[in-house]
PDB file of C-alpha atoms in Angstrom:
ATOM      1  CA  MET A   1     -25.556  -3.334  -7.571  1.00  0.00           C
ATOM      2  CA  ALA A   2     -25.596  -5.604  -4.475  1.00  0.00           C
ATOM      3  CA  LYS A   3     -22.692  -7.572  -5.975  1.00  0.00           C
ATOM      4  CA  THR A   4     -20.594  -4.373  -6.160  1.00  0.00           C
ATOM      5  CA  ASP A   5     -21.553  -3.522  -2.598  1.00  0.00           C
ATOM      6  CA  GLU A   6     -20.389  -6.975  -1.426  1.00  0.00           C
ATOM      7  CA  LYS A   7     -17.085  -6.488  -3.236  1.00  0.00           C
ATOM      8  CA  ALA A   8     -16.631  -3.052  -1.726  1.00  0.00           C
ATOM      9  CA  ASN A   9     -17.079  -4.553   1.709  1.00  0.00           C
ATOM     10  CA  ASP A  10     -14.500  -7.303   1.212  1.00  0.00           C
ATOM     11  CA  THR A  11     -11.598  -5.092   0.220  1.00  0.00           C
ATOM     12  CA  SER A  12     -10.018  -5.379   3.634  1.00  0.00           C
ATOM     13  CA  ALA A  13      -9.087  -8.970   2.867  1.00  0.00           C
ATOM     14  CA  LEU A  14      -7.238  -8.080  -0.370  1.00  0.00           C
ATOM     15  CA  GLY A  15      -3.490  -8.068  -0.591  1.00  0.00           C
ATOM     16  CA  TYR A  16      -1.726  -5.299  -2.448  1.00  0.00           C
ATOM     17  CA  GLU A  17      -1.118  -7.259  -5.639  1.00  0.00           C
ATOM     18  CA  GLN A  18      -4.701  -8.460  -5.757  1.00  0.00           C
ATOM     19  CA  ALA A  19      -6.094  -4.973  -5.266  1.00  0.00           C
ATOM     20  CA  ARG A  20      -3.635  -3.515  -7.853  1.00  0.00           C
ATOM     21  CA  ASP A  21      -4.472  -6.123 -10.475  1.00  0.00           C
ATOM     22  CA  GLU A  22      -8.201  -5.659 -10.024  1.00  0.00           C
ATOM     23  CA  LEU A  23      -7.741  -1.887 -10.182  1.00  0.00           C
ATOM     24  CA  VAL A  24      -5.901  -2.221 -13.474  1.00  0.00           C
ATOM     25  CA  GLU A  25      -8.797  -4.258 -14.818  1.00  0.00           C
ATOM     26  CA  VAL A  26     -11.353  -1.676 -13.609  1.00  0.00           C
ATOM     27  CA  VAL A  27      -9.414   1.092 -15.303  1.00  0.00           C
ATOM     28  CA  ARG A  28      -9.145  -0.958 -18.502  1.00  0.00           C
ATOM     29  CA  ARG A  29     -12.896  -1.558 -18.553  1.00  0.00           C
ATOM     30  CA  LEU A  30     -13.657   2.136 -17.913  1.00  0.00           C
ATOM     31  CA  GLU A  31     -11.234   3.294 -20.621  1.00  0.00           C
ATOM     32  CA  ALA A  32     -12.674   0.781 -23.126  1.00  0.00           C
ATOM     33  CA  GLY A  33     -16.124   2.341 -22.705  1.00  0.00           C
ATOM     34  CA  GLY A  34     -19.277   0.606 -23.841  1.00  0.00           C
ATOM     35  CA  THR A  35     -20.672   0.256 -20.328  1.00  0.00           C
ATOM     36  CA  SER A  36     -23.914   1.783 -19.066  1.00  0.00           C
ATOM     37  CA  LEU A  37     -23.793   4.789 -16.782  1.00  0.00           C
ATOM     38  CA  GLU A  38     -24.843   2.579 -13.822  1.00  0.00           C
ATOM     39  CA  GLU A  39     -22.072   0.051 -14.556  1.00  0.00           C
ATOM     40  CA  SER A  40     -19.493   2.834 -15.073  1.00  0.00           C
ATOM     41  CA  LEU A  41     -20.393   4.384 -11.736  1.00  0.00           C
ATOM     42  CA  ALA A  42     -20.141   1.001 -10.030  1.00  0.00           C
ATOM     43  CA  LEU A  43     -16.719   0.409 -11.633  1.00  0.00           C
ATOM     44  CA  TRP A  44     -15.588   3.878 -10.560  1.00  0.00           C
ATOM     45  CA  GLU A  45     -16.699   3.219  -6.949  1.00  0.00           C
ATOM     46  CA  ARG A  46     -14.915  -0.130  -6.945  1.00  0.00           C
ATOM     47  CA  GLY A  47     -11.827   1.530  -8.329  1.00  0.00           C
ATOM     48  CA  GLU A  48     -11.863   4.125  -5.569  1.00  0.00           C
ATOM     49  CA  GLU A  49     -12.093   1.355  -2.926  1.00  0.00           C
ATOM     50  CA  LEU A  50      -9.246  -0.583  -4.547  1.00  0.00           C
ATOM     51  CA  ALA A  51      -7.109   2.539  -4.724  1.00  0.00           C
ATOM     52  CA  LYS A  52      -7.643   3.042  -0.985  1.00  0.00           C
ATOM     53  CA  VAL A  53      -6.550  -0.537  -0.311  1.00  0.00           C
ATOM     54  CA  CYS A  54      -3.392  -0.028  -2.388  1.00  0.00           C
ATOM     55  CA  ARG A  55      -2.666   3.280  -0.618  1.00  0.00           C
ATOM     56  CA  ARG A  56      -3.026   1.652   2.825  1.00  0.00           C
ATOM     57  CA  TRP A  57      -0.657  -1.131   1.858  1.00  0.00           C
ATOM     58  CA  LEU A  58       1.899   1.322   0.520  1.00  0.00           C
ATOM     59  CA  GLU A  59       1.620   3.641   3.516  1.00  0.00           C
ATOM     60  CA  GLY A  60       2.114   0.609   5.777  1.00  0.00           C
ATOM     61  CA  ALA A  61       5.153  -0.525   3.772  1.00  0.00           C
ATOM     62  CA  ARG A  62       6.569   3.040   3.956  1.00  0.00           C
ATOM     63  CA  ALA A  63       6.095   3.120   7.766  1.00  0.00           C
ATOM     64  CA  ARG A  64       7.844  -0.262   8.135  1.00  0.00           C
ATOM     65  CA  LEU A  65      10.772   0.917   6.007  1.00  0.00           C
ATOM     66  CA  ASP A  66      11.052   4.164   7.904  1.00  0.00           C
ATOM     67  CA  ALA A  67      11.021   2.304  11.193  1.00  0.00           C
ATOM     68  CA  ALA A  68      13.659  -0.138   9.988  1.00  0.00           C
ATOM     69  CA  LEU A  69      15.838   2.673   8.680  1.00  0.00           C
ATOM     70  CA  ALA A  70      15.475   4.597  11.920  1.00  0.00           C
ATOM     71  CA  GLU A  71      16.358   1.501  13.919  1.00  0.00           C
ATOM     72  CA  SER A  72      19.305   0.795  11.695  1.00  0.00           C
ATOM     73  CA  GLY A  73      20.496   4.388  12.007  1.00  0.00           C
ATOM     74  CA  THR A  74      20.183   4.173  15.783  1.00  0.00           C
ATOM     75  CA  GLU A  75      22.179   0.941  15.904  1.00  0.00           C
ATOM     76  CA  GLU A  76      24.899   2.373  13.632  1.00  0.00           C
ATOM     77  CA  ALA A  77      25.121   5.500  15.783  1.00  0.00           C
ATOM     78  CA  GLU A  78      25.333   3.434  18.954  1.00  0.00           C
ATOM     79  CA  GLY A  79      27.977   1.199  17.345  1.00  0.00           C
ATOM     80  CA  ALA A  80      30.008   4.210  16.253  1.00  0.00           C
ATOM     81  CA  ASP A  81      29.796   5.703  19.751  1.00  0.00           C
ATOM     82  CA  ALA A  82      30.960   2.416  21.274  1.00  0.00           C
ATOM     83  CA  GLY A  83      33.748   2.124  18.736  1.00  0.00           C
ATOM     84  CA  GLU A  84      34.968   5.651  19.449  1.00  0.00           C
ATOM     85  CA  ARG A  85      34.947   4.962  23.178  1.00  0.00           C
ATOM     86  CA  ALA A  86      36.810   1.659  22.708  1.00  0.00           C
ATOM     87  CA  GLY A  87      39.288   3.424  20.420  1.00  0.00           C
ATOM     88  CA  ASP A  88      39.897   6.135  23.014  1.00  0.00           C
ATOM     89  CA  THR A  89      40.490   3.539  25.709  1.00  0.00           C
ATOM     90  CA  GLY A  90      42.892   1.667  23.455  1.00  0.00           C
ATOM     91  CA  ALA A  91      44.851   4.812  22.639  1.00  0.00           C
ATOM     92  CA  ASP A  92      45.103   5.795  26.297  1.00  0.00           C
ATOM     93  CA  GLY A  93      46.233   2.327  27.217  1.00  0.00           C
ATOM     94  CA  ALA A  94      49.015   2.252  24.571  1.00  0.00           C
TER      95      ALA A  94
END
């Protein structure tokens, strides 16, 4: 049980792919059955921790994408405004 507790505490160091792969293995072992109740509970708890790690990574990725898209949209809008102003000036000057 202490080994599982140690693993639960080191999830912050896991990357998304590592956590996902380990979670897949945990699910496979649980679905296969043949484990004791204690081991099944430990696997379940580990799976919950791994799922949280994956969720945090995905939420962070979503936030970064949203920020990049918002920044890109702002830059495009500013570029369009500048283009319209330059076009107006050019039309007046012609």
